[in-house]
Amino acid sequence: MDTDPGFNHANSSSQHQDTELFSTEEDSSLYFTYSGGCNELEVNDLHYEILINGKPNTPQLVKKSIAHVRQDDRLLPHLTVRETLVFVAKLRLPTHFTQAQREQRVDDVIAELRLRQCAHTRVGNDYVRGVSGGERRRVSIAVQLLWNPGILILDEPTSGLDSFTAHNLVITLSRLARGNRLVLLSVHQPRSDIFQLFDLVVLLSSGSAVYCGAARDMVPYFTALGYPCPRYCNPSDFYVDLISIDRRSLEQEAECLERATVLAGKFMEKVRDTEDHMWKPAAADTAPAQTESPQQLSTVKTEEVITISKQKNRLPGRLHQFTILIRRHMYNDYRDLVTILVHGFEALLMSLLVGCLYYGAGEERLSIQDTVALLYMIGALTPFAVVLDVIAKCHTERAMLFHELEDGMYSVSSYFFAKVLGELPEHCVFTLVYGLPIYWLAGLNEAPERFLLNFLLVWLMVYCSRAMALFVAAALPTLQTSAFMGNALFTVFYLTGGFVISLENMWLVASWFSHASFMRWGFEGMLQVQFRGNKYPITISNITISVDGIHVVEAMKMNQYPLYSCYLVLLAVCLCFMVLYYVSLKFIKQKSSQDW
């Protein structure tokens, strides 16, 4: 069906006088009236020059004037409705707003969109129980309404909602339009009571306008053309079917295309000589602009200076954004107790399984071969699981991040530092849960300083895998490609770590990868920590001699660099992946998988 029927344009000057839109319940809100002047949206000719309140379209003007509510709801599921709006208010409202004013704005929006009854309920999503679908859609509208835009655009706001919820939602949008605000929305075949709420309607067929005008005049217009709407039939259904293209057969497709072309032609004939700015030639639109005198232009500029103050409308700085984002991040993440417990249990289970395996060796110290294998396994188990978990989590947040960055809610640097630092406590706890049991159960070097040095190496290795996963998730568009690349990189680092094949036997390209492998440097560091200073009995024929364990490390060519260099290289690898992650956030649009 090649039709995109319906844009609802509602403002304070056009009302349905004979339709009562509101219930008799007590309503203390004042329709959340837009404080600016009357808003106009002009589309000139076919080059699509969009003017906002008579001014040329610029990205800065769009962000200040237009709010866009997407078709899908992208919200943090573990925050309550009120918390979601409070965090947005702190990010989007100018700095001159006091805390009390921000709270009042949130209360006004909650009241206006009828969200009081669920204000302290979690937003939820498809996997987390929360508010209903209609309430979640109203929360998405509330997020945009908080900063009081003059123009509100909604992409199919009724999709996925039942008819009753959809009707109530459109009633709410009609209320918002009465507050000196321009509301545009696209809908597909709205039911009759929803259609009656529209002020202006645009019907499109194959990209051509078939009708644009008052909703109440649509039926008389098509009736005059010989297409009356049958009695007891929904006009929107009837006329959308009329202009739709049926492609089940070539004959039906040709007939529908011919009818749609005729209707579009008749509509253009009707509006060609009117004063409507949308259909006038470009020359007619540009003429008035040339007649303005310098004095008039000066007056306009003076008025702008008086009414618009950059200092007054200054948004929170990057440091303030960071503090808000890190609080929001921790609120949302640490309320997801199921995921936290699952990840913690996963790390503990792997640690206990491997530790208990080596614990069975008894009181005797592990052999050299077993110790080497254990150390490499410690550095490989949890990092691999971390890669997949981090990639999956990043892609669930990706669409919301894209929309918020596009809306100018915060900067990339503020989000980057909030993301990295907000996940540090979780990383530290899980690494401790993983590294502590396996170390003592396997009977590794009991000296406290050796344990701390070993734990720091494990911490850095796991964090390198986390940083690599963040970069891969931000650089690649879909979860599948990110998971594949993350798995491939980890496998390369695993194979070139110096355990599967010795460093001296690697061919040239593999040796290059080994220098960037965090597995190699972590493994080399743990070998030096565990074997240096420990005596191991070596039996040759009937002769047993005691040798220092560091000679074992030297035989494996894993003692080429001092111990501190292992820590420095791991820090450098972490830093490189973090820089790549930031660059990916900065220059690659973080669209969801469905948008690529």
XYZ file of C-alpha atoms in Angstrom:
596
model
C 0.000 0.000 0.000
C 1.819 3.100 -1.249
C 0.144 5.645 0.920
C 1.142 7.547 3.971
C -2.148 9.044 5.065
C -2.516 11.640 7.644
C -0.725 14.485 9.241
C -2.589 16.121 12.044
C -1.879 19.818 12.373
C -3.493 21.150 15.526
C -3.121 24.618 17.003
C -4.944 27.021 19.229
C -6.646 28.868 16.410
C -8.542 25.871 15.009
C -10.861 23.978 17.337
C -13.724 21.550 17.160
C -16.434 23.657 18.724
C -19.077 20.932 18.638
C -16.966 18.170 20.192
C -16.220 17.916 23.893
C -12.723 16.518 24.221
C -12.347 16.377 27.967
C -13.901 14.534 30.825
C -15.391 16.305 33.814
C -12.626 15.146 36.169
C -10.734 17.827 38.040
C -7.917 19.258 35.965
C -5.523 21.659 37.634
C -3.192 21.969 34.630
C -3.409 24.873 32.204
C -2.814 22.809 29.051
C 0.890 23.424 29.533
C 0.753 26.482 27.272
C 3.755 27.204 25.064
C 5.277 30.482 26.199
C 6.589 31.602 22.808
C 4.792 33.221 19.921
C 2.491 31.580 17.377
C 4.378 28.914 15.430
C 4.286 28.529 11.656
C 5.787 25.824 9.476
C 6.190 26.622 5.768
C 7.261 24.283 2.956
C 8.152 26.189 -0.230
C 7.856 24.568 -3.657
C 9.735 21.363 -4.526
C 13.206 22.181 -3.253
C 11.932 21.594 0.264
C 13.169 24.775 1.872
C 11.712 24.572 5.361
C 11.053 27.768 7.277
C 10.408 27.842 11.011
C 8.596 30.990 12.101
C 9.796 32.700 8.940
C 13.459 31.805 9.484
C 15.628 29.465 7.345
C 16.049 25.995 8.740
C 19.289 25.402 10.672
C 20.264 22.512 12.995
C 20.418 24.883 15.951
C 16.965 26.307 15.233
C 15.489 22.838 14.807
C 16.831 21.700 18.179
C 15.380 24.797 19.838
C 11.968 24.682 18.171
C 11.048 21.130 17.163
C 10.637 17.991 19.244
C 10.419 14.605 17.525
C 8.724 11.620 19.193
C 9.869 8.450 17.471
C 7.693 5.497 16.644
C 9.439 3.188 19.113
C 9.890 4.032 22.788
C 13.545 4.261 23.800
C 13.646 4.670 27.575
C 15.672 3.220 30.433
C 13.494 0.392 31.772
C 14.564 0.408 35.425
C 13.866 4.080 36.109
C 10.440 5.176 37.269
C 8.362 7.555 35.172
C 9.132 10.464 37.459
C 12.858 9.688 37.646
C 13.025 9.523 33.856
C 11.505 12.974 33.550
C 13.588 14.440 36.383
C 16.841 13.389 34.721
C 15.690 14.789 31.370
C 14.679 18.048 33.050
C 18.157 18.383 34.530
C 19.716 17.840 31.110
C 17.365 19.821 28.859
C 16.178 22.794 30.919
C 18.368 25.939 30.997
C 20.694 26.497 33.911
C 18.722 29.464 35.238
C 15.947 27.069 36.297
C 16.056 26.378 40.017
C 15.548 22.881 41.399
C 12.052 23.830 42.522
C 11.207 25.072 39.033
C 12.464 21.856 37.486
C 10.371 19.801 39.873
C 7.348 21.942 39.091
C 7.878 21.499 35.351
C 8.021 17.729 35.830
C 4.833 17.803 37.899
C 3.089 19.888 35.236
C 4.015 17.490 32.454
C 2.993 14.461 34.508
C -0.376 16.063 35.201
C -0.869 17.170 31.606
C -0.226 13.687 30.198
C -2.243 11.891 32.881
C 0.717 10.005 34.346
C 0.099 10.662 38.036
C -1.143 7.155 38.732
C 2.072 5.586 37.381
C 4.598 8.286 38.289
C 6.445 5.970 40.683
C 6.206 2.841 38.515
C 9.165 1.614 36.488
C 9.003 2.397 32.791
C 9.820 -1.179 31.785
C 10.153 -2.670 28.305
C 9.454 -5.939 26.513
C 11.456 -7.874 29.116
C 11.002 -5.791 32.278
C 7.556 -5.340 33.775
C 6.502 -1.719 33.986
C 3.849 0.706 32.782
C 1.419 -0.127 29.990
C 2.133 0.524 26.320
C -0.025 3.628 26.196
C 1.563 5.042 29.336
C 5.036 4.329 27.967
C 4.166 6.182 24.790
C 2.974 9.136 26.855
C 6.263 9.069 28.772
C 8.103 9.378 25.452
C 5.951 12.400 24.632
C 6.567 13.822 28.107
C 10.337 13.574 27.604
C 10.062 15.885 24.597
C 7.405 18.101 26.144
C 9.555 18.912 29.177
C 11.572 21.552 27.371
C 8.359 23.105 26.019
C 8.905 22.976 22.236
C 6.781 25.038 19.882
C 6.433 22.252 17.306
C 5.829 18.608 18.238
C 6.223 15.916 15.544
C 5.148 12.335 16.243
C 5.858 9.330 14.052
C 2.877 6.957 14.181
C 2.191 7.450 17.907
C -0.769 5.053 17.866
C 1.116 2.080 16.408
C 0.999 -0.970 18.636
C -1.747 0.449 20.853
C -5.298 -0.798 21.225
C -8.073 1.442 19.913
C -9.093 2.766 23.344
C -5.516 3.681 24.319
C -4.877 5.209 20.898
C -7.994 7.360 21.197
C -6.998 8.658 24.622
C -3.497 9.402 23.359
C -4.775 11.495 20.453
C -7.100 13.330 22.862
C -4.000 14.210 24.875
C -2.244 15.454 21.732
C -5.283 17.558 20.869
C -5.122 19.084 24.356
C -1.463 19.922 23.781
C -2.331 21.618 20.488
C -4.719 23.888 22.375
C -1.758 25.218 24.359
C -0.459 27.414 21.515
C 1.544 24.525 20.105
C 1.712 23.021 16.621
C 1.322 19.224 16.628
C 2.064 17.078 13.569
C 1.546 13.337 13.527
C 1.428 10.539 10.996
C -1.172 7.814 11.384
C -2.394 4.909 9.287
C -6.167 4.648 8.927
C -7.292 6.134 12.257
C -10.674 5.131 13.557
C -13.536 7.600 13.188
C -13.437 9.142 16.680
C -9.710 9.797 16.266
C -10.266 11.325 12.833
C -12.793 13.743 14.323
C -10.059 15.179 16.556
C -7.903 16.286 13.614
C -7.831 19.907 12.485
C -5.882 19.524 9.248
C -5.325 16.375 7.205
C -2.869 15.526 4.447
C -3.496 12.455 2.270
C -0.530 11.190 0.266
C -0.445 8.619 -2.488
C 2.882 7.600 -4.039
C 4.425 10.814 -2.711
C 1.783 13.125 -4.206
C -0.716 15.145 -2.202
C -4.292 14.076 -2.897
C -5.849 16.286 -0.240
C -4.595 18.884 2.193
C -7.025 20.895 4.246
C -9.453 20.893 7.101
C -10.545 17.457 8.246
C -14.208 18.516 8.263
C -13.954 19.514 4.588
C -12.429 16.269 3.343
C -15.707 14.394 2.795
C -17.393 17.295 0.913
C -14.292 17.709 -1.249
C -14.218 14.082 -2.400
C -17.997 14.015 -2.708
C -17.779 16.881 -5.188
C -15.290 14.810 -7.171
C -17.723 11.907 -7.361
C -16.443 9.832 -4.433
C -18.966 10.220 -1.614
C -18.254 8.405 1.640
C -20.889 5.717 2.306
C -23.051 6.158 5.342
C -21.758 4.563 8.564
C -18.293 4.263 7.008
C -15.152 5.727 8.517
C -13.999 8.502 6.136
C -10.329 7.868 6.829
C -10.669 4.166 5.980
C -12.700 4.832 2.848
C -10.455 7.494 1.344
C -7.206 5.782 2.280
C -8.484 2.706 0.442
C -9.468 4.972 -2.443
C -5.944 6.329 -2.970
C -4.072 3.123 -2.131
C -2.235 1.177 -4.829
C -3.359 -2.437 -5.163
C -0.482 -4.418 -6.636
C -2.070 -7.860 -6.668
C -2.350 -7.690 -10.443
C -1.090 -5.432 -13.225
C -4.617 -4.396 -14.187
C -5.556 -3.387 -10.624
C -2.255 -1.578 -10.155
C -2.743 0.399 -13.371
C -6.308 1.303 -12.402
C -5.288 2.481 -8.925
C -2.346 4.473 -10.250
C -4.554 6.189 -12.799
C -7.148 7.078 -10.144
C -4.504 8.399 -7.751
C -2.892 10.446 -10.523
C -6.217 11.989 -11.484
C -7.047 12.851 -7.883
C -3.608 14.392 -7.340
C -3.993 16.419 -10.535
C -7.414 17.723 -9.539
C -6.108 18.722 -6.144
C -3.219 20.653 -7.712
C -5.664 22.431 -10.021
C -7.727 23.408 -7.000
C -4.856 24.936 -5.035
C -2.678 26.280 -7.865
C -4.104 29.795 -7.854
C -4.775 30.094 -4.138
C -2.870 32.208 -1.616
C -1.724 29.145 0.282
C 2.044 29.474 0.671
C 2.533 25.742 0.167
C 1.365 25.791 -3.445
C 2.565 29.196 -4.629
C 5.518 29.403 -7.058
C 8.922 30.057 -5.561
C 9.136 33.562 -7.070
C 5.972 34.610 -5.303
C 7.415 33.482 -1.992
C 10.700 35.255 -2.365
C 9.242 38.586 -3.476
C 7.972 39.750 -0.087
C 11.294 38.955 1.488
C 13.058 41.336 -0.909
C 10.761 44.251 -0.050
C 11.788 44.341 3.589
C 13.741 47.445 4.410
C 16.982 47.462 6.408
C 15.077 49.244 9.162
C 12.574 46.365 9.361
C 15.368 43.799 9.442
C 17.094 45.779 12.162
C 13.891 45.834 14.174
C 13.532 42.064 13.881
C 17.118 41.501 14.964
C 16.680 43.900 17.873
C 13.576 42.058 19.016
C 15.452 38.761 18.836
C 18.214 40.161 20.997
C 15.661 41.344 23.517
C 13.600 38.161 23.662
C 16.316 35.559 23.257
C 19.217 35.621 25.660
C 21.984 33.102 25.148
C 22.974 33.395 28.752
C 19.432 32.821 29.943
C 18.888 29.781 27.737
C 22.294 28.247 28.360
C 22.084 24.492 28.894
C 24.080 22.577 31.526
C 27.797 22.246 30.830
C 29.624 19.016 30.155
C 30.676 18.493 33.767
C 27.088 18.946 34.941
C 25.908 16.586 32.209
C 28.451 14.006 33.354
C 27.252 14.083 36.964
C 23.625 13.701 35.853
C 24.384 10.897 33.413
C 26.492 8.875 35.827
C 23.715 9.053 38.439
C 21.137 8.010 35.856
C 23.381 5.196 34.652
C 23.931 3.812 38.137
C 20.241 4.163 39.063
C 19.239 2.122 36.042
C 21.990 -0.512 36.122
C 22.048 -1.319 39.807
C 18.283 -1.782 39.943
C 18.598 -4.601 37.443
C 19.243 -7.099 40.201
C 18.545 -10.140 38.039
C 21.282 -9.269 35.551
C 23.728 -8.341 38.310
C 23.140 -11.602 40.155
C 23.404 -13.663 36.977
C 26.723 -12.060 36.026
C 28.023 -12.419 39.583
C 26.974 -16.054 39.763
C 28.581 -16.684 36.366
C 31.932 -15.289 37.548
C 31.727 -17.175 40.861
C 30.780 -20.451 39.194
C 33.705 -20.347 36.749
C 36.077 -19.503 39.596
C 34.807 -22.350 41.795
C 34.820 -24.921 39.004
C 38.418 -24.228 37.997
C 39.565 -23.737 41.592
C 38.009 -26.992 42.766
C 39.617 -28.839 39.847
C 43.074 -27.766 40.974
C 42.171 -28.049 44.650
C 42.006 -31.820 44.159
C 45.771 -31.915 43.761
C 46.041 -31.997 47.561
C 48.561 -30.250 49.769
C 51.413 -30.609 47.307
C 52.189 -27.604 45.164
C 50.990 -27.706 41.586
C 53.457 -28.848 38.974
C 55.002 -26.365 36.567
C 52.846 -27.549 33.681
C 49.619 -27.319 35.698
C 50.501 -23.889 37.051
C 51.215 -22.517 33.573
C 47.919 -23.899 32.228
C 45.993 -22.519 35.208
C 47.437 -19.021 34.830
C 46.506 -18.867 31.157
C 43.000 -20.150 31.893
C 42.492 -17.470 34.536
C 43.144 -14.811 31.937
C 40.871 -16.363 29.300
C 37.617 -17.473 30.944
C 35.968 -14.349 32.306
C 37.282 -11.904 29.671
C 35.529 -13.869 26.919
C 32.209 -13.801 28.778
C 32.662 -10.073 29.455
C 33.086 -9.345 25.737
C 29.716 -10.841 24.822
C 27.885 -9.309 27.806
C 29.196 -5.800 27.161
C 28.404 -5.943 23.431
C 24.841 -7.096 24.101
C 24.281 -4.370 26.691
C 25.673 -1.617 24.465
C 23.363 -2.550 21.618
C 20.310 -2.412 23.877
C 21.253 1.177 24.764
C 22.336 2.163 21.264
C 19.035 3.472 19.861
C 18.317 5.596 22.945
C 21.864 6.984 22.811
C 21.425 7.915 19.144
C 18.141 9.732 19.751
C 19.433 11.625 22.796
C 22.607 12.715 20.989
C 20.558 13.824 17.974
C 18.290 15.829 20.281
C 21.318 17.567 21.793
C 20.504 16.330 25.280
C 24.180 15.891 26.182
C 27.621 15.709 24.592
C 29.538 12.591 23.549
C 32.306 13.262 26.063
C 29.842 13.493 28.967
C 28.251 10.175 28.020
C 31.665 8.540 27.463
C 33.016 9.321 30.903
C 29.683 8.520 32.597
C 29.580 5.146 30.846
C 33.179 4.242 31.618
C 33.243 5.383 35.238
C 29.701 4.245 36.000
C 30.595 0.634 35.195
C 33.839 0.602 37.198
C 32.295 -0.548 40.523
C 30.560 -3.451 38.774
C 33.807 -4.396 37.038
C 35.793 -4.320 40.290
C 33.298 -6.462 42.208
C 32.947 -9.090 39.493
C 36.713 -9.336 39.003
C 37.151 -9.835 42.742
C 34.421 -12.487 42.811
C 36.191 -14.261 39.962
C 39.821 -13.818 40.970
C 39.729 -14.480 44.719
C 38.300 -18.041 45.017
C 40.253 -19.497 42.110
C 43.552 -18.136 43.456
C 43.308 -19.633 46.920
C 41.601 -22.889 45.956
C 44.352 -23.654 43.444
C 47.038 -23.019 46.061
C 48.970 -20.365 44.166
C 51.647 -18.224 45.822
C 50.239 -17.298 49.248
C 52.275 -14.138 49.772
C 49.860 -11.161 50.042
C 51.924 -9.004 47.685
C 51.940 -11.799 45.076
C 48.167 -12.079 45.286
C 47.708 -8.318 44.849
C 50.057 -8.221 41.864
C 48.257 -11.179 40.290
C 44.817 -9.681 40.959
C 45.842 -6.378 39.371
C 46.922 -8.231 36.233
C 43.601 -10.085 36.068
C 41.748 -6.790 36.635
C 43.600 -5.155 33.740
C 43.065 -8.121 31.412
C 39.339 -8.186 32.075
C 39.133 -4.433 31.635
C 41.004 -4.660 28.322
C 38.360 -7.094 27.102
C 35.637 -4.710 28.302
C 37.241 -1.759 26.496
C 37.596 -3.840 23.329
C 33.917 -4.803 23.521
C 32.860 -1.167 23.961
C 34.818 -0.182 20.858
C 33.440 -3.025 18.740
C 29.848 -2.344 19.854
C 30.126 1.352 18.971
C 31.968 0.842 15.682
C 29.741 -1.806 14.078
C 26.036 -1.346 13.330
C 24.412 -4.601 14.425
C 24.646 -6.957 17.373
C 25.585 -9.848 15.096
C 28.500 -8.064 13.432
C 29.743 -6.706 16.749
C 29.592 -10.130 18.405
C 31.410 -11.685 15.446
C 34.178 -9.088 15.465
C 34.533 -9.187 19.234
C 34.813 -12.974 19.143
C 37.317 -12.812 16.278
C 39.559 -10.261 18.010
C 39.486 -12.182 21.277
C 40.377 -15.411 19.460
C 43.333 -13.725 17.753
C 44.599 -12.365 21.068
C 44.029 -15.752 22.700
C 46.013 -17.664 20.059
C 48.911 -15.193 20.116
C 49.132 -15.054 23.903
C 52.212 -17.292 24.132
C 50.554 -20.430 25.482
C 48.977 -22.124 22.445
C 52.185 -21.570 20.481
C 55.428 -20.188 21.844
C 56.416 -16.674 20.919
C 59.603 -17.773 19.148
C 57.698 -20.107 16.809
C 55.129 -17.531 15.641
C 55.348 -16.293 12.078
C 55.716 -12.590 11.402
C 52.077 -11.409 11.334
C 51.156 -13.475 14.395
C 54.076 -11.982 16.301
C 52.759 -8.509 15.470
C 49.387 -9.382 16.959
C 51.080 -10.827 20.039
C 52.546 -7.422 20.875
C 48.988 -6.005 21.069
C 47.512 -9.068 22.790
C 46.452 -8.275 26.346
C 46.356 -12.042 26.893
C 50.084 -12.244 26.178
C 51.086 -9.439 28.539
C 48.794 -10.573 31.324
C 50.037 -14.140 30.987
C 53.661 -13.035 31.002
C 53.110 -10.913 34.083
C 51.340 -13.692 35.998
C 54.148 -16.132 35.146
C 56.723 -13.762 36.577
C 54.639 -13.096 39.694
C 54.096 -16.791 40.440
C 57.452 -18.334 39.492
C 60.031 -15.727 40.500
C 61.710 -16.785 43.754
C 59.928 -20.158 43.961
C 62.115 -23.279 43.926
C 60.991 -26.272 41.865
C 62.584 -29.749 41.976
C 63.831 -30.972 38.607
C 64.756 -34.661 38.286
C 67.269 -35.719 35.655
C 67.968 -39.481 35.722
C 68.656 -40.137 39.393
C 69.657 -36.579 40.158
C 67.188 -34.057 41.595
C 68.086 -30.410 41.622
C 66.178 -27.336 42.783
C 65.894 -24.482 40.286
C 64.372 -21.039 40.504
C 60.979 -20.831 38.772
C 62.069 -17.775 36.816
C 64.208 -20.065 34.644
C 60.986 -21.772 33.526
C 59.672 -18.392 32.431
C 62.895 -17.700 30.594
C 62.678 -21.023 28.791
C 59.216 -19.997 27.540
C 60.653 -16.667 26.292
C 58.213 -14.860 28.626
C 60.845 -12.979 30.619
C 62.035 -10.638 27.891
C 60.628 -7.544 29.625
C 60.530 -6.480 33.280
C 57.340 -7.021 35.259
C 56.321 -3.369 35.349
C 56.305 -3.265 31.533
C 53.455 -5.811 31.522
C 51.307 -3.442 33.567
C 52.230 -0.474 31.387
C 51.395 -2.299 28.158
C 48.042 -3.454 29.548
C 47.247 0.127 30.529
C 48.239 1.278 27.048
C 45.989 -1.342 25.415
C 43.080 -0.219 27.630
C 43.726 3.402 26.702
C 43.921 2.633 22.964
C 40.611 0.782 22.981
C 39.011 3.582 25.004
C 40.222 6.186 22.512
C 38.814 4.079 19.668
C 35.539 3.786 21.575
C 35.331 7.562 21.987
C 36.153 8.175 18.319
C 33.436 5.693 17.306
C 30.882 7.455 19.488
C 31.946 10.805 18.087
C 31.929 10.027 14.365
C 29.710 6.947 13.882
C 25.984 7.419 14.304
C 24.796 5.053 17.027
C 21.657 3.924 15.227
C 19.856 0.788 16.301
C 20.195 -2.398 14.267
C 16.794 -1.827 12.631
C 17.810 1.592 11.254
C 20.867 0.438 9.260
